[in-house]
Coordinates of C-alpha atoms in Angstrom, one line a residue:
M81 CA -16.0 -2.7 22.9
E82 CA -15.8 -3.8 19.3
I83 CA -18.0 -0.9 18.2
A84 CA -16.0 1.7 20.1
L85 CA -12.7 0.2 18.7
L86 CA -14.0 0.6 15.2
F87 CA -15.8 3.9 15.3
L88 CA -13.6 6.0 17.6
P89 CA -11.1 6.8 14.7
L90 CA -14.1 7.8 12.5
L91 CA -15.4 10.1 15.3
A92 CA -11.9 11.6 15.6
S93 CA -11.7 12.2 11.9
I94 CA -15.1 13.9 11.8
T95 CA -14.3 16.0 14.8
S96 CA -10.9 17.2 13.5
G97 CA -12.0 17.5 9.8
F98 CA -15.2 19.4 10.3
F99 CA -14.7 21.2 13.5
G100 CA -10.9 21.6 13.5
K101 CA -11.0 25.4 12.8
Y102 CA -13.3 25.9 15.8
I103 CA -11.5 23.7 18.4
G104 CA -8.0 24.6 17.2
D105 CA -4.9 22.8 16.1
K106 CA -3.8 21.5 19.5
N107 CA -7.2 20.1 20.4
S108 CA -7.5 18.4 17.0
E109 CA -4.2 16.7 17.6
I110 CA -5.1 15.7 21.2
I111 CA -8.6 14.3 20.2
T112 CA -7.4 12.3 17.2
S113 CA -4.4 10.9 19.1
L114 CA -6.4 10.1 22.2
F115 CA -9.3 8.4 20.3
V116 CA -7.0 6.2 18.2
S117 CA -4.9 5.4 21.3
I118 CA -8.1 4.2 23.0
S119 CA -8.7 2.0 20.0
A120 CA -5.2 0.6 20.3
F121 CA -5.8 -0.1 24.0
L122 CA -9.1 -1.9 23.3
S123 CA -7.4 -3.9 20.5
L124 CA -4.7 -5.1 23.0
I125 CA -7.5 -6.2 25.4
L126 CA -9.2 -8.0 22.5
F127 CA -6.0 -9.7 21.4
Y128 CA -5.3 -10.9 25.0
N129 CA -8.9 -12.3 25.1
V130 CA -8.3 -14.1 21.8
I131 CA -5.0 -15.6 23.1
I132 CA -6.2 -16.7 26.5
N133 CA -9.9 -17.4 26.0
H134 CA -10.0 -18.1 22.2
Y135 CA -12.5 -15.3 22.0
E136 CA -14.5 -14.9 18.8
S137 CA -17.4 -12.7 17.9
N138 CA -19.4 -11.2 15.0
V139 CA -21.1 -8.0 16.0
V140 CA -23.7 -6.9 13.4
V141 CA -23.7 -3.1 13.4
A142 CA -26.5 -2.8 10.7
T143 CA -28.2 -4.5 7.9
W144 CA -26.5 -3.1 4.8
I145 CA -27.9 -4.6 1.6
N146 CA -30.8 -7.1 1.3
S147 CA -31.7 -7.7 -2.3
G148 CA -32.5 -11.2 -3.7
T149 CA -29.8 -13.6 -2.6
L150 CA -27.5 -10.7 -1.7
D151 CA -27.7 -10.4 2.0
V152 CA -24.9 -8.2 3.4
N153 CA -24.5 -6.9 6.9
W154 CA -22.1 -4.3 8.2
S155 CA -20.3 -6.4 10.8
I156 CA -17.3 -6.4 13.1
K157 CA -15.8 -9.9 12.9
V158 CA -13.3 -10.7 15.5
D159 CA -11.2 -13.8 15.2
T160 CA -7.5 -14.6 15.5
L161 CA -6.6 -13.1 12.2
S162 CA -8.5 -9.9 12.6
S163 CA -7.3 -9.5 16.2
V164 CA -3.7 -9.6 15.0
M165 CA -4.4 -7.0 12.3
L166 CA -6.3 -4.8 14.8
V167 CA -3.2 -4.7 17.1
V168 CA -0.9 -3.8 14.2
V169 CA -3.2 -1.2 12.7
T170 CA -4.2 0.7 15.8
L171 CA -0.9 0.5 17.7
V172 CA 1.2 1.8 14.8
S173 CA -1.5 4.4 13.9
S174 CA -1.7 5.7 17.4
L175 CA 2.1 6.1 17.5
V176 CA 2.1 7.8 14.1
H177 CA -0.6 10.2 15.4
I178 CA 1.5 11.2 18.4
Y179 CA 4.6 11.5 16.3
S180 CA 2.8 13.8 13.9
I181 CA 2.2 16.3 16.6
G182 CA 5.9 17.1 16.6
Y183 CA 6.7 16.4 12.9
M184 CA 3.8 18.5 11.5
S185 CA 4.2 21.3 14.1
H186 CA 5.0 23.9 11.5
D187 CA 2.3 22.9 9.0
P188 CA -0.7 25.3 8.7
H189 CA -3.2 22.5 8.0
K190 CA -2.7 20.2 11.0
P191 CA -6.5 19.4 11.7
R192 CA -7.0 18.3 8.1
F193 CA -3.9 16.1 8.3
M194 CA -4.9 14.4 11.6
A195 CA -8.5 13.9 10.2
Y196 CA -7.0 12.1 7.2
L197 CA -4.8 9.9 9.4
S198 CA -7.8 8.9 11.5
L199 CA -10.0 8.3 8.5
F200 CA -7.3 6.1 7.1
T201 CA -7.2 4.1 10.3
F202 CA -11.0 3.7 10.2
A203 CA -11.0 2.4 6.6
M204 CA -8.3 -0.2 7.5
L205 CA -10.2 -1.3 10.6
T206 CA -13.3 -1.7 8.4
L207 CA -11.4 -3.8 6.0
V208 CA -9.9 -6.2 8.6
T209 CA -13.1 -6.6 10.6
S210 CA -15.4 -7.4 7.7
D211 CA -17.2 -10.7 7.4
N212 CA -18.0 -10.4 3.7
F213 CA -16.2 -9.4 0.5
L214 CA -18.4 -6.3 0.0
Q215 CA -17.5 -4.6 3.3
L216 CA -13.9 -5.6 2.7
F217 CA -14.1 -3.9 -0.7
F218 CA -15.5 -0.8 1.0
G219 CA -12.5 -0.6 3.4
W220 CA -10.2 -1.5 0.5
E221 CA -11.4 1.5 -1.5
G222 CA -11.4 3.6 1.6
V223 CA -7.7 3.1 2.3
G224 CA -7.1 3.8 -1.4
L225 CA -8.9 7.1 -1.2
C226 CA -7.2 8.1 2.0
S227 CA -3.8 7.3 0.5
Y228 CA -4.7 9.7 -2.3
F229 CA -5.5 12.4 0.2
L230 CA -2.4 11.9 2.3
I231 CA 0.2 11.4 -0.5
G232 CA -1.1 14.6 -2.1
F233 CA -1.5 16.4 1.2
W234 CA 1.0 19.1 0.2
F235 CA -1.1 19.8 -2.9
K236 CA 0.8 22.9 -3.9
K237 CA 3.7 20.6 -5.0
D238 CA 3.2 19.3 -8.5
S239 CA 5.2 16.2 -7.6
A240 CA 2.9 15.4 -4.7
N241 CA -0.2 15.7 -6.9
A242 CA 1.3 13.5 -9.6
A243 CA 2.3 10.9 -7.0
A244 CA -1.2 10.8 -5.5
M245 CA -2.8 10.4 -8.9
K246 CA -0.3 7.7 -9.8
A247 CA -1.1 5.7 -6.6
F248 CA -4.8 6.1 -7.3
V249 CA -4.7 5.0 -10.9
V250 CA -2.3 2.0 -10.4
N251 CA -4.5 0.8 -7.5
R252 CA -7.6 1.1 -9.7
I253 CA -6.0 -1.6 -12.0
G254 CA -5.6 -4.0 -9.1
D255 CA -9.0 -3.1 -7.7
F256 CA -10.6 -3.9 -11.1
G257 CA -9.3 -7.4 -10.9
F258 CA -10.4 -7.7 -7.2
A259 CA -13.9 -6.4 -8.2
L260 CA -14.1 -9.0 -11.0
G261 CA -13.2 -11.7 -8.4
I262 CA -16.0 -10.6 -6.1
F263 CA -18.5 -10.6 -9.0
L264 CA -17.4 -14.1 -9.9
I265 CA -17.8 -15.3 -6.3
F266 CA -21.3 -13.9 -6.2
Y267 CA -22.1 -15.4 -9.6
L268 CA -21.0 -18.9 -8.5
F269 CA -22.2 -18.9 -4.9
G270 CA -25.0 -16.3 -4.7
T271 CA -23.4 -14.8 -1.7
V272 CA -20.4 -12.7 -0.7
N273 CA -20.3 -13.7 3.0
Y274 CA -17.0 -15.4 4.0
S275 CA -18.5 -18.3 5.9
E276 CA -21.0 -19.2 3.2
V277 CA -18.4 -18.9 0.4
F278 CA -15.8 -20.9 2.1
Q279 CA -18.2 -23.7 2.9
Q280 CA -19.2 -24.1 -0.8
I281 CA -15.6 -24.0 -2.2
P282 CA -15.1 -27.8 -2.2
L283 CA -18.3 -28.2 -4.3
I284 CA -16.8 -26.4 -7.3
I285 CA -13.4 -28.0 -7.4
D286 CA -13.9 -29.3 -10.9
K287 CA -16.0 -26.5 -12.3
K288 CA -14.7 -24.9 -15.5
L289 CA -15.5 -21.5 -16.8
L290 CA -15.0 -19.9 -20.2
F291 CA -12.9 -16.7 -19.6
L292 CA -11.5 -14.7 -22.5
G293 CA -12.0 -17.7 -24.8
I294 CA -10.1 -20.1 -22.5
H295 CA -11.5 -22.8 -20.3
V296 CA -10.2 -22.3 -16.8
N297 CA -10.8 -23.8 -13.4
A298 CA -13.3 -21.6 -11.5
I299 CA -11.2 -21.7 -8.3
D300 CA -8.0 -20.8 -10.1
L301 CA -9.8 -17.8 -11.8
I302 CA -11.2 -16.6 -8.5
C303 CA -7.8 -16.8 -6.8
I304 CA -5.9 -15.1 -9.6
L305 CA -8.4 -12.2 -9.7
L306 CA -8.3 -11.7 -6.0
F307 CA -4.5 -11.8 -6.1
I308 CA -4.4 -9.1 -8.8
G309 CA -6.2 -6.9 -6.3
A310 CA -3.6 -7.9 -3.6
M311 CA -0.8 -7.1 -6.1
G312 CA -2.0 -3.5 -6.5
K313 CA -2.5 -2.7 -2.8
S314 CA 0.6 -4.5 -1.7
A315 CA 2.8 -3.1 -4.5
Q316 CA 4.0 -6.4 -6.0
I317 CA 6.0 -6.3 -9.2
F318 CA 4.2 -4.8 -12.2
L319 CA 1.8 -2.9 -10.0
H320 CA 4.5 -1.6 -7.6
T321 CA 5.3 1.7 -9.4
W322 CA 3.1 3.9 -7.1
L323 CA 4.9 2.9 -3.9
P324 CA 8.2 4.8 -4.1
D325 CA 6.4 7.9 -5.5
A326 CA 4.2 7.8 -2.4
M327 CA 7.1 9.2 -0.5
E328 CA 6.0 12.7 -1.6
G329 CA 3.6 12.7 1.3
P330 CA 4.7 13.6 4.8
T331 CA 6.8 11.0 6.6
P332 CA 4.2 9.9 9.1
V333 CA 2.0 9.0 6.1
S334 CA 4.8 6.8 4.7
A335 CA 5.1 5.0 8.0
L336 CA 1.3 4.4 8.2
I337 CA 1.0 3.2 4.6
H338 CA 4.1 1.0 4.7
A339 CA 3.9 -0.5 8.2
A340 CA 0.3 -1.0 9.2
T341 CA -2.4 -0.1 6.7
M342 CA -2.6 0.0 2.9
V343 CA 0.2 -2.3 1.8
T344 CA -0.6 -5.0 4.4
A345 CA -4.2 -5.2 3.0
G346 CA -3.1 -7.5 0.1
V347 CA -1.4 -9.9 2.4
F348 CA -4.4 -9.9 4.7
L349 CA -6.7 -10.7 1.8
V350 CA -4.7 -13.7 0.7
V351 CA -4.5 -15.1 4.2
R352 CA -8.2 -14.4 4.9
C353 CA -9.0 -16.3 1.7
S354 CA -6.8 -19.3 2.5
P355 CA -9.8 -21.6 2.4
I356 CA -10.0 -20.7 -1.3
F357 CA -6.3 -20.5 -2.2
E358 CA -5.6 -23.9 -0.6
Y359 CA -7.6 -25.5 -3.4
S360 CA -5.6 -23.7 -6.2
P361 CA -2.0 -24.9 -6.5
L362 CA -1.7 -22.8 -9.7
A363 CA -2.5 -19.6 -7.8
L364 CA -0.2 -20.4 -4.9
N365 CA 2.7 -21.0 -7.4
I366 CA 1.9 -17.7 -9.1
I367 CA 1.9 -15.9 -5.7
T368 CA 5.2 -17.6 -4.8
I369 CA 6.9 -16.5 -8.0
V370 CA 5.5 -13.0 -7.9
G371 CA 6.5 -12.6 -4.2
M372 CA 10.1 -13.8 -4.6
T373 CA 10.6 -11.8 -7.8
T374 CA 9.3 -8.6 -6.0
A375 CA 11.6 -9.3 -3.0
F376 CA 14.7 -9.6 -5.2
F377 CA 13.7 -6.7 -7.6
A378 CA 13.0 -4.2 -4.8
A379 CA 16.2 -5.1 -2.9
T380 CA 18.4 -4.5 -6.1
V381 CA 16.8 -1.1 -6.7
A382 CA 17.2 -0.1 -3.0
L383 CA 21.0 -0.7 -3.4
V384 CA 21.5 2.5 -5.5
Q385 CA 18.8 4.9 -4.2
T386 CA 19.9 8.1 -2.5
D387 CA 16.6 9.3 -1.1
I388 CA 16.4 8.0 2.5
K389 CA 12.6 7.4 2.3
K390 CA 12.7 5.7 -1.0
I391 CA 15.3 3.2 0.2
I392 CA 13.0 2.3 3.1
A393 CA 10.0 2.2 0.6
Y394 CA 11.7 -0.3 -1.6
S395 CA 12.6 -2.2 1.5
T396 CA 8.9 -2.4 2.3
C397 CA 8.2 -3.6 -1.2
S398 CA 10.9 -6.4 -0.8
Q399 CA 9.5 -7.5 2.6
L400 CA 6.0 -7.7 1.2
G401 CA 7.5 -10.0 -1.4
Y402 CA 8.7 -12.3 1.5
M403 CA 5.2 -12.3 3.0
F404 CA 3.6 -13.3 -0.3
F405 CA 5.9 -16.1 -1.1
A406 CA 5.4 -17.4 2.5
A407 CA 1.6 -17.4 1.7
G408 CA 2.4 -19.0 -1.7
V409 CA 4.1 -22.0 -0.1
G410 CA 1.1 -22.4 2.2
A411 CA 2.7 -20.9 5.3
Y412 CA 0.0 -18.3 5.9
N413 CA 0.7 -18.1 9.6
V414 CA 4.4 -17.3 8.9
A415 CA 3.3 -14.6 6.5
M416 CA 1.2 -13.0 9.2
F417 CA 4.0 -13.4 11.7
H418 CA 6.3 -11.4 9.4
L419 CA 3.6 -8.9 8.8
F420 CA 3.3 -8.5 12.6
T421 CA 7.0 -8.0 13.3
H422 CA 7.6 -6.0 10.1
A423 CA 5.1 -3.4 11.3
F424 CA 7.3 -2.5 14.3
F425 CA 10.7 -2.2 12.6
K426 CA 9.4 -0.6 9.4
A427 CA 7.4 2.0 11.3
L428 CA 10.5 2.6 13.4
L429 CA 12.7 3.1 10.3
F430 CA 10.2 5.4 8.6
L431 CA 9.7 7.6 11.7
G432 CA 13.4 7.5 12.4
S433 CA 14.1 8.7 8.9
G434 CA 11.5 11.4 9.5
S435 CA 13.5 12.4 12.6
V436 CA 16.6 12.7 10.5
I437 CA 14.8 14.7 7.8
H438 CA 13.3 17.0 10.5
S439 CA 16.8 17.7 11.9
F440 CA 18.3 18.3 8.4
K441 CA 15.4 20.7 7.6
D442 CA 13.7 18.5 4.9
E443 CA 16.9 17.2 3.3
Q444 CA 16.3 13.6 2.1
D445 CA 19.5 12.8 0.1
I446 CA 21.8 10.5 2.2
N447 CA 24.7 11.9 0.2
Q448 CA 24.1 15.3 1.8
M449 CA 24.3 13.8 5.3
G450 CA 26.9 12.0 7.4
A451 CA 28.8 12.2 10.7
V452 CA 25.8 13.2 12.8
Y453 CA 25.6 10.1 15.1
N454 CA 26.8 12.1 18.1
K455 CA 24.4 15.0 17.2
L456 CA 21.4 12.8 16.9
P457 CA 22.3 10.0 19.3
Y458 CA 18.8 8.8 20.1
T459 CA 17.7 8.7 16.5
W460 CA 20.9 6.9 15.6
I461 CA 20.5 4.2 18.2
L462 CA 16.8 3.7 17.4
M463 CA 17.4 3.5 13.7
I464 CA 20.2 0.9 14.2
I465 CA 17.7 -1.2 16.2
G466 CA 15.3 -1.0 13.3
T467 CA 18.0 -1.9 10.8
L468 CA 19.1 -4.9 12.9
A469 CA 15.5 -6.1 13.1
L470 CA 15.0 -5.6 9.3
T471 CA 18.2 -7.4 8.3
G472 CA 17.4 -10.4 10.5
F473 CA 20.1 -9.9 13.1
P474 CA 20.0 -12.8 15.5
F475 CA 17.4 -12.7 18.2
L476 CA 15.6 -9.5 17.0
S477 CA 12.1 -9.7 15.6
G478 CA 13.1 -9.9 11.9
F479 CA 15.4 -12.8 12.6
Y480 CA 12.6 -15.0 13.8
S481 CA 10.0 -14.1 11.1
K482 CA 12.2 -13.8 8.0
D483 CA 14.2 -16.9 8.7
A484 CA 11.0 -18.8 9.3
I485 CA 9.8 -17.8 5.8
I486 CA 13.0 -19.1 4.2
E487 CA 12.8 -22.4 6.2
F488 CA 9.2 -23.1 5.4
A489 CA 9.8 -22.3 1.7
Y490 CA 12.6 -24.8 1.7
L491 CA 10.5 -27.4 3.5
R492 CA 7.7 -27.0 1.0
G493 CA 9.8 -29.4 -1.1
N494 CA 8.6 -28.3 -4.6
T495 CA 10.6 -26.3 -7.2
A496 CA 8.9 -23.0 -6.4
G497 CA 9.7 -23.5 -2.7
Y498 CA 13.4 -24.2 -3.4
Y499 CA 13.7 -21.2 -5.7
A500 CA 11.9 -19.0 -3.2
A501 CA 14.3 -20.1 -0.4
G502 CA 17.3 -19.3 -2.6
V503 CA 16.0 -15.9 -3.6
G504 CA 15.1 -15.2 0.0
I505 CA 18.6 -15.9 1.2
L506 CA 20.1 -13.7 -1.6
T507 CA 17.6 -10.9 -0.9
A508 CA 18.5 -11.1 2.8
L509 CA 22.1 -10.3 1.9
L510 CA 21.1 -7.4 -0.3
T511 CA 18.7 -6.1 2.4
S512 CA 21.5 -6.0 4.9
I513 CA 23.9 -4.2 2.5
Y514 CA 21.5 -1.4 1.5
S515 CA 20.2 -1.0 5.1
W516 CA 23.7 -0.6 6.5
R517 CA 24.6 1.7 3.5
L518 CA 21.7 3.9 4.7
I519 CA 23.0 4.0 8.3
F520 CA 26.6 4.6 7.4
K521 CA 26.0 7.3 4.8
T522 CA 23.5 9.0 7.1
F523 CA 25.2 8.9 10.4
H524 CA 28.9 8.2 9.8
G525 CA 31.8 9.2 7.5
S526 CA 32.2 12.9 6.7
Y527 CA 29.6 15.6 7.1
N528 CA 28.5 16.6 3.5
N529 CA 25.7 19.1 4.0
K530 CA 26.6 22.6 2.7
K531 CA 23.3 24.3 3.7
I532 CA 23.3 23.5 7.4
K533 CA 26.3 23.7 9.7
I534 CA 26.9 20.6 11.8
E535 CA 26.8 22.7 15.0
E536 CA 23.1 23.6 14.1
M537 CA 22.0 19.9 14.2
R538 CA 19.5 19.2 16.9
E539 CA 17.8 16.0 18.1
S540 CA 14.1 15.7 17.5
P541 CA 11.6 16.7 20.4
L542 CA 10.5 14.1 22.9
V543 CA 7.0 13.8 21.3
M544 CA 8.7 12.4 18.2
L545 CA 11.2 10.2 20.1
L546 CA 8.7 8.4 22.4
P547 CA 6.9 6.6 19.6
L548 CA 10.3 5.5 18.3
I549 CA 11.2 4.0 21.6
V550 CA 7.9 2.0 21.8
L551 CA 8.5 0.7 18.3
A552 CA 12.1 -0.2 19.1
I553 CA 10.8 -2.3 22.0
G554 CA 8.5 -4.1 19.6
S555 CA 11.3 -4.5 17.1
I556 CA 13.5 -6.2 19.7
F557 CA 11.0 -8.4 21.5
A558 CA 8.0 -9.1 19.2
G559 CA 9.7 -12.0 17.4
F560 CA 10.9 -13.8 20.5
L561 CA 7.6 -13.3 22.4
F562 CA 5.2 -14.4 19.7
K563 CA 7.2 -16.9 17.6
D564 CA 5.7 -20.0 19.4
L565 CA 2.2 -18.5 19.4
F566 CA 2.2 -17.7 15.7
I567 CA 4.2 -20.5 14.1
G568 CA 4.7 -23.1 16.9
H569 CA 4.1 -26.8 16.1
G570 CA 0.4 -27.6 15.8
V571 CA -0.5 -23.9 16.1
E572 CA -2.8 -24.2 13.1
N573 CA -5.2 -26.2 15.3
N574 CA -5.3 -23.9 18.3
F575 CA -4.2 -20.2 18.0
W576 CA -5.3 -19.5 14.5
G577 CA -8.4 -21.7 14.8
E578 CA -10.7 -21.4 11.8
S579 CA -9.3 -18.0 10.6
I580 CA -6.7 -19.8 8.5
K581 CA -7.2 -23.0 6.7
F582 CA -4.4 -25.5 6.1
L583 CA -5.5 -28.2 3.6
N584 CA -2.1 -29.8 3.9
P585 CA -0.6 -29.3 7.4
L586 CA 2.8 -27.6 7.4
R587 CA 5.8 -29.8 7.8
T588 CA 7.2 -29.8 11.3
D589 CA 10.6 -31.5 10.6
H590 CA 13.7 -29.4 10.9
P591 CA 15.4 -28.0 7.8
P592 CA 19.1 -28.7 7.2
L593 CA 21.5 -26.8 9.4
W594 CA 23.0 -24.8 6.5
I595 CA 19.5 -23.3 5.8
I596 CA 19.3 -22.2 9.5
F597 CA 22.7 -20.6 9.7
I598 CA 23.4 -19.2 6.3
T599 CA 21.2 -16.1 6.5
P600 CA 22.5 -14.9 10.0
I601 CA 26.1 -15.5 8.9
L602 CA 25.5 -13.4 5.7
V603 CA 23.8 -10.7 7.7
L604 CA 26.7 -10.6 10.2
L605 CA 29.3 -10.5 7.5
S606 CA 27.6 -7.7 5.6
I607 CA 28.1 -5.2 8.5
P608 CA 31.9 -4.9 8.3
I609 CA 31.7 -5.2 4.5
S610 CA 29.3 -2.3 4.3
Y611 CA 31.3 -0.2 6.7
Y612 CA 34.4 -0.8 4.6
L613 CA 32.6 0.1 1.3
F614 CA 30.6 3.1 2.4
V615 CA 32.9 4.7 5.1
K616 CA 36.5 3.5 4.9
N617 CA 36.9 3.1 1.1
K618 CA 34.3 4.9 -0.8
E619 CA 36.2 4.6 -4.1
I620 CA 35.4 0.9 -4.5
P621 CA 31.6 1.5 -5.0
N622 CA 32.5 4.4 -7.4
Q623 CA 34.8 2.2 -9.4
F624 CA 32.2 -0.5 -9.5
V625 CA 29.7 2.0 -10.8
Q626 CA 32.1 3.1 -13.5
L627 CA 32.9 -0.5 -14.6
N628 CA 29.2 -1.5 -14.6
K629 CA 27.5 1.7 -15.9
P630 CA 24.7 -0.1 -17.8
L631 CA 23.8 -2.2 -14.7
Y632 CA 23.9 0.9 -12.5
N633 CA 21.6 2.8 -14.8
F634 CA 19.3 -0.2 -15.0
L635 CA 19.0 -0.2 -11.2
V636 CA 18.9 3.6 -10.8
N637 CA 16.0 3.7 -13.3
K638 CA 14.2 1.0 -11.3
W639 CA 14.5 -1.7 -14.0
Y640 CA 12.9 0.9 -16.5
F641 CA 9.3 0.0 -15.4
D642 CA 8.2 3.6 -15.5
E643 CA 9.7 4.2 -18.9
L644 CA 8.3 1.0 -20.2
Y645 CA 4.8 1.8 -19.0
N646 CA 5.1 5.3 -20.4
I647 CA 5.8 3.9 -23.8
I648 CA 3.2 1.1 -23.7
F649 CA 0.3 2.7 -21.8
I650 CA 0.7 6.4 -21.0
Q651 CA 1.8 7.8 -24.4
P652 CA -0.8 5.8 -26.4
S653 CA -3.5 6.8 -23.9
K654 CA -2.6 10.4 -24.3
K655 CA -2.7 10.2 -28.1
I656 CA -6.1 8.5 -28.0
G657 CA -7.3 11.1 -25.6
L658 CA -6.0 14.0 -27.7
F659 CA -7.7 12.4 -30.8
F660 CA -11.1 12.1 -29.1
W661 CA -10.8 15.6 -27.7
K662 CA -9.5 17.5 -30.8
V663 CA -11.1 15.4 -33.6
V664 CA -14.2 13.7 -32.2
D665 CA -15.2 16.2 -29.6
I666 CA -14.3 19.6 -31.1
K667 CA -14.4 18.9 -34.9
I668 CA -17.4 16.5 -34.9
I669 CA -19.6 16.7 -31.8
D670 CA -19.1 20.4 -31.1
R671 CA -19.1 21.4 -34.7
F672 CA -22.3 19.6 -35.7
G673 CA -23.8 19.6 -32.2
P674 CA -24.2 22.6 -29.9
D675 CA -21.8 24.9 -31.8
G676 CA -23.3 24.0 -35.2
V677 CA -26.9 24.3 -34.0
S678 CA -26.3 27.7 -32.3
S679 CA -24.4 28.9 -35.4
L680 CA -27.3 27.9 -37.6
V681 CA -29.9 29.6 -35.4
K682 CA -27.7 32.7 -35.3
D683 CA -27.4 32.8 -39.1
L684 CA -31.2 32.2 -39.6
S685 CA -32.0 34.9 -37.1
L686 CA -29.7 37.4 -38.9
K687 CA -31.4 36.6 -42.2
A688 CA -34.9 36.8 -40.7
S689 CA -34.1 40.1 -39.1
K690 CA -33.7 41.6 -42.5
F691 CA -37.4 41.2 -43.2
Q692 CA -38.2 43.4 -40.2
S693 CA -37.8 46.6 -42.2
G694 CA -40.9 48.6 -41.0
F695 CA -42.4 48.9 -44.6
I696 CA -46.0 47.9 -44.9
Y697 CA -45.7 46.6 -48.5
Q698 CA -42.9 44.2 -47.5
Y699 CA -45.0 42.8 -44.7
A700 CA -47.9 42.4 -47.0
F701 CA -45.7 40.6 -49.5
M702 CA -44.5 38.2 -46.8
I703 CA -48.1 37.5 -45.7
L704 CA -48.9 36.7 -49.3
I705 CA -45.9 34.4 -49.7
G706 CA -46.9 32.6 -46.5
F707 CA -50.5 32.3 -47.5
S708 CA -49.5 30.9 -50.9
A709 CA -47.1 28.3 -49.3
L710 CA -49.9 27.2 -46.8
L711 CA -52.4 26.9 -49.6
T712 CA -50.0 24.9 -51.7
F713 CA -49.4 22.5 -48.8
L714 CA -53.1 22.0 -48.1
I715 CA -53.8 21.3 -51.8
L716 CA -51.0 18.8 -52.1
Y717 CA -51.5 16.9 -48.9

């Protein structure tokens, strides 16, 4: 079953990618959607087995590398952690495949698109089922490659090509840190297999290494390098700049990247490596700080964005920050719980926005929308469900997971935990405001689109709405149904088993009542406030912008990270590249290398050709000169 679950998406990708032009668009869509849906069904069976029977397995597919002490198998490791990820990845991916049949109906390259989606799914499944760091790195690079393919799918658009390249390059920075972490693990332990590495971690607690001239604790260095990789994939602050630009790809791609595959890989890595991170308080504090900073940063930027997909993209960035600071305070199970619930409502919001964009004929600016709630009633209701879940509205999935993160951060009891809880509460308020801003400006108020008459607005086809309905059900019930299983008292000893290590058991006492009630109260208050600001009295936000123009520009320009990186890295890199091209390459290497040699040979040939005159006396003279030179050489040497 495990082998079928893993390789069916790969088989679908090969079938659609190489034989799509022979079997046709419709068959490509059916085969890829069917195979990934079967994988989703198998993952649900596996998850049920894990819950009921505590099922675990490690199926060795093949011996991969056996050289010296490096013994790496291609394996399918099934435990609690990987089973949760399998459900998230395959379920969301299958719904995205089905949704794409309707969304991409007018695209001429449907088989290629479906092949990329299935390959993306296979790469992520390889990542989460690995039992060693090398196989994980293979899947890690695989999802990076597929993201490049999918973000730049509409390759005739310059902006799509630039976005794909940006995602690829920024991720290479994080991947370099991750690779160094794997090298260091192999250097210290002589193996990259999880079980062998995790067993030896307590043996090097006090080991020091010299890194860049500084003596650092070996475990701290491993954890920081691994987290740099996680920062790149999961778009944490400083390595986040690729994520909003990734919206250049088709909307189903955005849903797959943001809800189930690429961006969750970093969170999975940290949780999988909890047996290492638990021994590094320094790394955990860094993760907490980076996570809470990212959560706040992305929420502030989302407040002023006008592109419907970019608002949701920054929302993803912010929610990933929540997951990381949950892991940073040691609540790995809570981080996974939020990852699980987030997959449903974030996929719902992205696919819902795709339904809106589809109806508006590719318009993405929320200022060009409005007053279409009665024209797109199903999309409107489904997106409201996603928004309620995202903002943590009481008794929906986000309410259970997000509030649990804030509570556990507070219960951590250290300075980083208190700060994270405070930032989490403030970010929850900002999340609610920008989320309802999106809903009210998209579906309510006055109709602002001048290109399409409101009478022409049509609801999306059923093939696009059905996946939204399934995701809406998950957004409503996933938190309530799985809360006790994922984060119930004592759960670290039964459900999660050995897949997550808690060196210090999580506190089980109740936080103060104000911590429990403050976030839901703020979320509830933000709804009428947002309605008043963005529907009833639109002048107030405009006046605020005029009074705080520098702050507004700061947020619109995304804290000037792109501009800063352009000055510090991109422009100097271009100048260095131009210097090496025009001076070193053209003026030195080409001039004295191939161009110089060929020019010299040409000149000598032209001069030598002048001696080929056809006169016998000139040939005799040349023979005499040559003989004299040879005789002189022999006499001298």
